[in-house]
Short mmCIF file of C-alpha atoms in Angstrom, two decimals:
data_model
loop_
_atom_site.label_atom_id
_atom_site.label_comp_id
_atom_site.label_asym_id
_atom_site.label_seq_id
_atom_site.Cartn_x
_atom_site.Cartn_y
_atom_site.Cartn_z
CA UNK A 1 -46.55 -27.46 42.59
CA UNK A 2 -49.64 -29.80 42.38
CA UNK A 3 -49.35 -32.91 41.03
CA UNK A 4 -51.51 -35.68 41.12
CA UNK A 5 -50.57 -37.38 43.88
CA UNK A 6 -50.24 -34.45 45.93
CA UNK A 7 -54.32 -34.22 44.50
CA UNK A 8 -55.46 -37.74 45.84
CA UNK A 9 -53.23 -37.17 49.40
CA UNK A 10 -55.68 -38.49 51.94
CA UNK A 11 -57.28 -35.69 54.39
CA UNK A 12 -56.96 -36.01 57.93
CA UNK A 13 -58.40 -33.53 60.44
CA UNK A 14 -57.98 -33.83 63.87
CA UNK A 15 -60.00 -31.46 66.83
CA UNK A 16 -56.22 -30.44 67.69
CA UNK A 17 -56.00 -28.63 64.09
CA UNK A 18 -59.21 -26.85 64.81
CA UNK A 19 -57.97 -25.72 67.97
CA UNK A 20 -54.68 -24.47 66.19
CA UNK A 21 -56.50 -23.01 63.39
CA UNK A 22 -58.10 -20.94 65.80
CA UNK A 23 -55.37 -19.57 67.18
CA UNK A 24 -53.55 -18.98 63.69
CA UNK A 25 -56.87 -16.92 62.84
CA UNK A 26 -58.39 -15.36 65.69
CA UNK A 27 -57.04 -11.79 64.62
CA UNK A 28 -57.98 -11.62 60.84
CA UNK A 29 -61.62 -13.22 61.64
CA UNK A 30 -64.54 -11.96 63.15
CA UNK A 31 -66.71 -14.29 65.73
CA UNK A 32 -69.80 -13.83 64.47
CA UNK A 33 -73.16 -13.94 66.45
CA UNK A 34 -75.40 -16.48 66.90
CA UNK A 35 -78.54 -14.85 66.96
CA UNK A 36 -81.78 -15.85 68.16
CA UNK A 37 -84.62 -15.84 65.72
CA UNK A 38 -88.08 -15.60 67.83
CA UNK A 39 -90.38 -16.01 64.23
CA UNK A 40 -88.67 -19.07 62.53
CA UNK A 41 -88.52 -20.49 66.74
CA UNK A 42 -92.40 -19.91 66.76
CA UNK A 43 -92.80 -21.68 63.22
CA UNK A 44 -91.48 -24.69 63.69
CA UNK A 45 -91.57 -25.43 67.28
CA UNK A 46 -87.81 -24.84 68.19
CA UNK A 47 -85.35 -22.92 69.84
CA UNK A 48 -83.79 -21.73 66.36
CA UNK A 49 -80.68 -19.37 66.41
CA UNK A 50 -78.74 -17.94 63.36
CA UNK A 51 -74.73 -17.85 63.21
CA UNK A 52 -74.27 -14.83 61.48
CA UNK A 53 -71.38 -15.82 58.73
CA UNK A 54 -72.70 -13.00 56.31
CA UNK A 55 -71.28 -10.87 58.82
CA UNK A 56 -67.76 -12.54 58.29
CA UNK A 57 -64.85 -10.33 56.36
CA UNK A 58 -65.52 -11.09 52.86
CA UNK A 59 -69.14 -11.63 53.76
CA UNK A 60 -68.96 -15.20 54.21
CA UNK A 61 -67.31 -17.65 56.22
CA UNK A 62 -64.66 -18.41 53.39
CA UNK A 63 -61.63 -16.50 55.38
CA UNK A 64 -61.54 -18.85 58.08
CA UNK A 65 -59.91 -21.71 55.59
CA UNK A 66 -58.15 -19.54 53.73
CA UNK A 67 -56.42 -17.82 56.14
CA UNK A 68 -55.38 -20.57 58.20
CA UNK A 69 -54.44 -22.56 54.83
CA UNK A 70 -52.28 -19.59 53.86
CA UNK A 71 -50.55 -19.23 57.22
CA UNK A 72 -49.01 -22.60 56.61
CA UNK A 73 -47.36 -21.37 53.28
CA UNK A 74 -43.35 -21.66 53.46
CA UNK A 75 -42.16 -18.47 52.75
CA UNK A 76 -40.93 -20.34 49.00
CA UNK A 77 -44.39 -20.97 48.70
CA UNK A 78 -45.71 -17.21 49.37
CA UNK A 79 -42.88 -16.26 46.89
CA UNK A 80 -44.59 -18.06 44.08
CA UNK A 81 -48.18 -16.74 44.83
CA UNK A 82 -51.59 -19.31 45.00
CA UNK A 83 -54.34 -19.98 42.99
CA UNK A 84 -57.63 -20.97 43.66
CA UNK A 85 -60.77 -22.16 41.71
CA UNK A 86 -63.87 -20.62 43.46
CA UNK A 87 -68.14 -20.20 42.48
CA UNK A 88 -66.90 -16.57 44.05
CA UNK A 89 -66.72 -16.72 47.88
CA UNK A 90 -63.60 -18.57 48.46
CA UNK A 91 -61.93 -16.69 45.92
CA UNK A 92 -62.58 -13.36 47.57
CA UNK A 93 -61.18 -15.18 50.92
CA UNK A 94 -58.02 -16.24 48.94
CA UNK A 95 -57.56 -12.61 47.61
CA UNK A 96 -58.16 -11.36 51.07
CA UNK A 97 -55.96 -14.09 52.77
CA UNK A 98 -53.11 -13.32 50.24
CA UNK A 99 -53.13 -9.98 50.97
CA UNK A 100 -52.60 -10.52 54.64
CA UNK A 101 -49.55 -12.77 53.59
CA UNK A 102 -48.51 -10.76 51.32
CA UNK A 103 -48.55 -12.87 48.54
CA UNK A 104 -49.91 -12.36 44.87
CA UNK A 105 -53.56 -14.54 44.32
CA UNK A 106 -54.86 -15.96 40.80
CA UNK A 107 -58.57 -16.90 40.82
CA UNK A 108 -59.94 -19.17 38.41
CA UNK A 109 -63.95 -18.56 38.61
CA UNK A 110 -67.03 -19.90 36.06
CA UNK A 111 -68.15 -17.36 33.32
CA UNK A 112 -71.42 -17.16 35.59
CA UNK A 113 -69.95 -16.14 39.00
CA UNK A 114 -72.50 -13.16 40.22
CA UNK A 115 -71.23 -9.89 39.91
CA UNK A 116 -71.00 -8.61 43.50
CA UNK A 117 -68.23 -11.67 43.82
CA UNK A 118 -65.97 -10.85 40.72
CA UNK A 119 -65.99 -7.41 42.17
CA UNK A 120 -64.92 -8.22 45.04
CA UNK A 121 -62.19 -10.50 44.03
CA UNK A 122 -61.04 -7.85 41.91
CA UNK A 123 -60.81 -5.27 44.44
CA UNK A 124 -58.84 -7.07 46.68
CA UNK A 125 -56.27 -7.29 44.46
CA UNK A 126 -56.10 -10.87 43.11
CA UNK A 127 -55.48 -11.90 39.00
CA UNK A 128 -59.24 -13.47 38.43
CA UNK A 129 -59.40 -15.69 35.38
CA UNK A 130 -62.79 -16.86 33.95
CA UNK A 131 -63.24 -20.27 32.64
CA UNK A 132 -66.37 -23.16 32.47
CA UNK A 133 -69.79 -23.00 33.30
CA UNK A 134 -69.30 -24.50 36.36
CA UNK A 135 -66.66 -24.89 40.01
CA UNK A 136 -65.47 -28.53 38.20
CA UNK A 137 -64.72 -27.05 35.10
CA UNK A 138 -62.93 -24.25 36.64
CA UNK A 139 -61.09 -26.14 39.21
CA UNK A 140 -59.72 -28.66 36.69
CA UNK A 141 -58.38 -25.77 34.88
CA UNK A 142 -56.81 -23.69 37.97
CA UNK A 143 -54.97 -27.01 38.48
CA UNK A 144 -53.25 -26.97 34.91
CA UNK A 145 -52.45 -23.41 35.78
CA UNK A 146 -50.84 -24.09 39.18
CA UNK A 147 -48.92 -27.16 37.42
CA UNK A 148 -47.68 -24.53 34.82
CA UNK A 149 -46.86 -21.55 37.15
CA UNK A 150 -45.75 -22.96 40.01
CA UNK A 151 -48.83 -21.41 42.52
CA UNK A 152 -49.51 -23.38 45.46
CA UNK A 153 -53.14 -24.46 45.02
CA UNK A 154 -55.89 -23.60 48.04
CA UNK A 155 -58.03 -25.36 47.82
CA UNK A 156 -61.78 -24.71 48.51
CA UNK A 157 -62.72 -27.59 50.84
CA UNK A 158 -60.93 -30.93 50.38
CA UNK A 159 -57.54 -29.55 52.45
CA UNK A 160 -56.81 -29.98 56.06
CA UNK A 161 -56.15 -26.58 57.14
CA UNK A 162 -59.20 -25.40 54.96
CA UNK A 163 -61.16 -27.63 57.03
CA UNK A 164 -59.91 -26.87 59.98
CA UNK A 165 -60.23 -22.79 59.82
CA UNK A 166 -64.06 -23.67 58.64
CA UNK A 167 -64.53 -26.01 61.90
CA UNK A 168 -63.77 -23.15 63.92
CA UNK A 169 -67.68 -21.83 63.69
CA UNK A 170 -68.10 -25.33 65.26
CA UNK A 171 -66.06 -24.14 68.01
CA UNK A 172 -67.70 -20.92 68.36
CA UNK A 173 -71.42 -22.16 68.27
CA UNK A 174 -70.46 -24.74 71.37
CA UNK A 175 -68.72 -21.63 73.53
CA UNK A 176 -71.84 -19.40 72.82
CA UNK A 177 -74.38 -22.19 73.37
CA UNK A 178 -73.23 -25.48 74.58
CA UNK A 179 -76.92 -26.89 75.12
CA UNK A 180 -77.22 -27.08 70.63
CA UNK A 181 -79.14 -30.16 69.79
CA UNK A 182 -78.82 -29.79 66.08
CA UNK A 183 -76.57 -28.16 63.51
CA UNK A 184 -77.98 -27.43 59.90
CA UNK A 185 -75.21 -26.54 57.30
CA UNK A 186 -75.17 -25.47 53.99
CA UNK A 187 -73.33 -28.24 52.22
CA UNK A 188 -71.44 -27.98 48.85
CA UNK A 189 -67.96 -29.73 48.50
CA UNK A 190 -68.50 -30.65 52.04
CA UNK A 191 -65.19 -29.10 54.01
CA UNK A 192 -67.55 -26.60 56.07
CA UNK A 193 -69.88 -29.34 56.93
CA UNK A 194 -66.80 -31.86 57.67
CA UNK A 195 -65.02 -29.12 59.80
CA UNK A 196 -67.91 -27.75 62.11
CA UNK A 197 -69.13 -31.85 62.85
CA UNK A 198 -65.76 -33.04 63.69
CA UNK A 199 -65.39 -30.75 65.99
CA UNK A 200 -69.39 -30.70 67.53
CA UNK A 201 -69.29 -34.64 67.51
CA UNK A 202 -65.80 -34.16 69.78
CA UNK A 203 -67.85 -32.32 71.82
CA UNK A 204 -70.64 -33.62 72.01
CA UNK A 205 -71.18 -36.80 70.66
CA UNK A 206 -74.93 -36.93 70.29
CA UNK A 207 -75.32 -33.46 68.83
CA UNK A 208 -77.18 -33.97 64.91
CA UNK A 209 -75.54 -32.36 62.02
CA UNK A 210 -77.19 -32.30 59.06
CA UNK A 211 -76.62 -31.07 55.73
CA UNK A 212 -78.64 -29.09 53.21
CA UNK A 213 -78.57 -29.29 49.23
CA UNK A 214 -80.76 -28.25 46.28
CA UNK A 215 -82.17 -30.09 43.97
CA UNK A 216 -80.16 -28.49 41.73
CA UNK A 217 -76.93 -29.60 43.16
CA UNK A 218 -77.72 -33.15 45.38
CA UNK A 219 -74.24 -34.32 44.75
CA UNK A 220 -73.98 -35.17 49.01
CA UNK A 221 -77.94 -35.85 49.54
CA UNK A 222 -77.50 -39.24 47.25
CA UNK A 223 -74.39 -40.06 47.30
CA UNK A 224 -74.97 -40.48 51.39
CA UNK A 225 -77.82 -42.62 51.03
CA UNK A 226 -75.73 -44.55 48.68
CA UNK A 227 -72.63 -44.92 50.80
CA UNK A 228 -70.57 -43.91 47.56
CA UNK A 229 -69.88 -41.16 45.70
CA UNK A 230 -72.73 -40.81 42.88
CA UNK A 231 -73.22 -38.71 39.58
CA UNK A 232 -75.76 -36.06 39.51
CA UNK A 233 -77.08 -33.91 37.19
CA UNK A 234 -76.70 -30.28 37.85
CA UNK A 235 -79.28 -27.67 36.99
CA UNK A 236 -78.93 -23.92 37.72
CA UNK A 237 -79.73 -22.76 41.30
CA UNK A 238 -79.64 -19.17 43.23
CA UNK A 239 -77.37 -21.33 45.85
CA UNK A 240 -74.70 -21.43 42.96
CA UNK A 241 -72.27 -21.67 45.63
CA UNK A 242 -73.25 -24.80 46.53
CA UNK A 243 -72.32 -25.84 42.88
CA UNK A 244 -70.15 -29.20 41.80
CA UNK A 245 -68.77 -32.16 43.12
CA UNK A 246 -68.08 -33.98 46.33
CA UNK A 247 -64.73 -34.02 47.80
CA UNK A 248 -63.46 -37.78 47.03
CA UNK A 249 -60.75 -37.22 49.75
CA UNK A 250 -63.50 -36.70 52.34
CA UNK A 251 -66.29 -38.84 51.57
CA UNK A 252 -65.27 -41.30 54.40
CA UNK A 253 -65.00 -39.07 57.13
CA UNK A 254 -68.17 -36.95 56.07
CA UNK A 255 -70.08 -40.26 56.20
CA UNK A 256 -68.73 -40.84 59.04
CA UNK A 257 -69.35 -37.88 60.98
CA UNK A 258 -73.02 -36.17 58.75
CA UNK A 259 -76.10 -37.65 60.35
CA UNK A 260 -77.69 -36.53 57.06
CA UNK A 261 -78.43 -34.42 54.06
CA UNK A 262 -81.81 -33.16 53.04
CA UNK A 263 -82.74 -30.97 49.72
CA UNK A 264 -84.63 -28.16 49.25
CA UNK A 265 -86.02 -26.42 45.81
CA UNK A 266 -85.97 -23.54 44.02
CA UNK A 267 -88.57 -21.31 44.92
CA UNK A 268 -88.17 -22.54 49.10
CA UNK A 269 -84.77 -20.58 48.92
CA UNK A 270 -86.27 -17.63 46.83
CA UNK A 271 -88.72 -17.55 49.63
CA UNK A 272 -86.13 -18.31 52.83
CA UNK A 273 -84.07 -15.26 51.06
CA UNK A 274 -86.62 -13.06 51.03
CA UNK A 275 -88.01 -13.94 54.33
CA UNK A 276 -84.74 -13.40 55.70
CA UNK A 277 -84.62 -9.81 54.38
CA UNK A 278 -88.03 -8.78 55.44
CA UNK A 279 -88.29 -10.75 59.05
CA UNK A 280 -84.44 -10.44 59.65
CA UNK A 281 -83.34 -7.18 57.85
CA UNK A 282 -80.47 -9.75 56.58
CA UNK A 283 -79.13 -10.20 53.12
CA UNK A 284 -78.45 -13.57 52.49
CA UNK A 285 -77.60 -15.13 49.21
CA UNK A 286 -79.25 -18.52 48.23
CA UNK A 287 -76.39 -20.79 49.64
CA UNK A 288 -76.31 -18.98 52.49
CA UNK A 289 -80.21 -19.78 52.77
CA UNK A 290 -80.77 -23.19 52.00
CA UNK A 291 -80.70 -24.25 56.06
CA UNK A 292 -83.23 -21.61 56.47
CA UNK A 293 -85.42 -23.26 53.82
CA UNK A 294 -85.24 -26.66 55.01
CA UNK A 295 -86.56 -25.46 58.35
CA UNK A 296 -89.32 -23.48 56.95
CA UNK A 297 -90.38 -26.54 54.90
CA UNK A 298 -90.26 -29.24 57.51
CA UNK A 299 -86.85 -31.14 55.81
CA UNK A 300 -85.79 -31.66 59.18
CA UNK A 301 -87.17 -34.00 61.23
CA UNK A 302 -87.44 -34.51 64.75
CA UNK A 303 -86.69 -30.89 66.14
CA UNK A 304 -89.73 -30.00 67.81
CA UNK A 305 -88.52 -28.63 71.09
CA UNK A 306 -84.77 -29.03 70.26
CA UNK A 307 -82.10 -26.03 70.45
CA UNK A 308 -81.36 -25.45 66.64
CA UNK A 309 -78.69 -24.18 64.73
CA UNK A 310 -79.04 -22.36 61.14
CA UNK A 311 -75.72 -21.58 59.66
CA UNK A 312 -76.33 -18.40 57.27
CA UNK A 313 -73.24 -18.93 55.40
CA UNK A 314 -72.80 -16.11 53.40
CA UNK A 315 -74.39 -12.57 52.10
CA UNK A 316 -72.81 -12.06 48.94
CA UNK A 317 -75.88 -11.35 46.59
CA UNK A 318 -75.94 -9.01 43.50
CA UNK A 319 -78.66 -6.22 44.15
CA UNK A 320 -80.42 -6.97 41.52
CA UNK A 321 -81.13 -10.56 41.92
CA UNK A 322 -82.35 -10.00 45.46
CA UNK A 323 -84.43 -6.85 44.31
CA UNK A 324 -85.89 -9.00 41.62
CA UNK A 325 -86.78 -11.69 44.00
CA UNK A 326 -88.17 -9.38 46.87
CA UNK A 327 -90.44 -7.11 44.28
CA UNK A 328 -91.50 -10.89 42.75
CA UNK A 329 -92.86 -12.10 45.58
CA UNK A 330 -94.86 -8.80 46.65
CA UNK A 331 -96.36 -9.85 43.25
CA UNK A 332 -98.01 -12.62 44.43
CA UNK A 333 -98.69 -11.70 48.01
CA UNK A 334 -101.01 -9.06 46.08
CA UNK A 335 -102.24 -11.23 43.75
CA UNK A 336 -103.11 -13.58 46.40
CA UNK A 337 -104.48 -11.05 48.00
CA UNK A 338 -106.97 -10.65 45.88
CA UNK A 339 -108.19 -14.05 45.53
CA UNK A 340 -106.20 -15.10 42.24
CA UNK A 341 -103.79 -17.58 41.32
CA UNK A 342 -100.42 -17.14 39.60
CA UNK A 343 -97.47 -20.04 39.14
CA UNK A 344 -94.60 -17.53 40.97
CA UNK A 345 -91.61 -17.08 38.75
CA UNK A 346 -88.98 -19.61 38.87
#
């Protein structure tokens, strides 16, 4: 049952869990490529390849944490079934993990979540429950529940095994290409990014990881340069996933390990979405897309001639939105085209 203290229970993370996680996950995860990407390499002057998480089960690299959370489950735990509060990917990883456990799943999810998710969530078997406009709202509400029911709560990204099933890309991207200079992560509550540098900077010490928000969401990008957590105002984003607030259980070690966070707007990961579906025949939703942004648009600095990393965290985008964006900016390639000028839609 979660109480409060149980909520504020420092984090630690160790390359040793990583390690373990991957051996408590290796058959219910995929290890997804790291591709090379010969235009955005040509754009910006570096040796740029993707690591394919849309291709995860689920479609995003979600299962990794989940899984390896819900493997340490006592079997009393399983018997009283999780919960989870989720922007949509993690809680289709929870309903898939609790499946493989065999253990029943509520999700607690904002009003908002995109379609595609909820569907998912749903098909996989799980009880979904819709509450808030946002992942705070929602996860302060999936915590009453779990204090009511019983559920063990998984938590999204401020849990050591969560963290350590996400730093197993980490270990991946140094088997597949040990000579990586720089890692560029989507960030949102920050366990991916904490998992994947703990393990690179074990590694290799003077590989860069850095961090990517929108302006929408910049809870990580100023609380960083602040060296404490800071209040942000949130505005609607396509990377909803990226959504909410900053794990206070991490801060310390994500300052300690994040060389730094960098933002990106609205219309650079309309464009990086779109320009992965047309260059890279992927679908990517905007979370997923913010890294590929920030390269685009020259956030990063000092990568000319380095061996880059883009993690493309996720593909779980309704149709429609992606449709809308694709067929919007065909709009004003024509326009441009012929010599006019339009302010694109936001």
């Amino acid at each position: 049952m979660s109480t409060y203290n149980e909520r504020m229970k420092r984090v630690e993370i160790s390359v040793h869990d990583i390690f373990r996680a991957r051996h408590h996950i290796e058959h219910f995860v995929d290890r997804t490529p790291l591709a090379p990407s010969v235009p955005l390499s040509n754009l910006i002057g570096a040796q740029v390849r993707f690591k394919l998480e849309n291709y995860q089960r689920t479609g995003s690299f979600k299962p990794r944490g989940a899984i390896n959370k819900m493997r340490m489950l006592s079997e009393e735990e399983r018997k009283r079934g999780v919960i989870a509060a989720s922007a949509g990917n993690h809680g289709l990883a929870v309903a898939y993990a609790a499946g493989l456990v065999g253990t029943s799943a509520q999700v607690v999810v904002p009003e908002r979540t995109p379609k595609t998710k909820v569907a998912g969530i749903q098909r996989l078997g799980a009880e979904l429950v819709f509450h808030g406009t946002n992942y705070d709202e929602a996860e302060e509400y999936a915590y009453r529940l779990a204090a009511e029911n019983g559920r063990s709560f998984i938590h999204a990204y401020e849990d050591q095994h969560t963290i350590a099933g996400h730093g197993t890309i980490g270990l991946e991207i140094l088997l597949d290409w040990p000579e990586a200079d720089v890692i560029v992560v989507p960030a949102g509550g920050g366990g991916l990014i904490l998992g994947i540098a703990i393990l690179a900077k074990s590694v290799r010490p003077d590989i860069r990881i850095i961090g990517v928000q929108s302006h929408a969401s910049p809870p990580w990008y100023y609380s960083f340069r602040a060296g404490r957590m800071v209040e942000v105002t949130y505005r609607e984003s396509l990377a909803e996933g990226l959504h909410g607030g900053i794990g206070q259980k991490i801060f310390p070690l994500v300052l300690h390990y994040v060389d730094d966070f960098v933002l990106v707007g609205e219309e650079e990961i309309a464009e990086a979405m779109c320009w992965m579906a047309r260059q890279h025949h992927q679908r990517v939703e905007g979370s997923g897309a913010v890294g590929v942004a920030a390269l685009r648009n020259g956030r990063i600095p000092d990568i000319a001639g380095k061996n880059v990393v883009c993690l493309i965290s996720g593909g779980n985008v309704d149709d429609e939105r992606l449709l809308g964006l694709l067929e919007a900016q065909e709009r004003v390639e024509k326009t441009a085209d012929r010599g006019l000028s339009i302010t694109p839609p936001s």
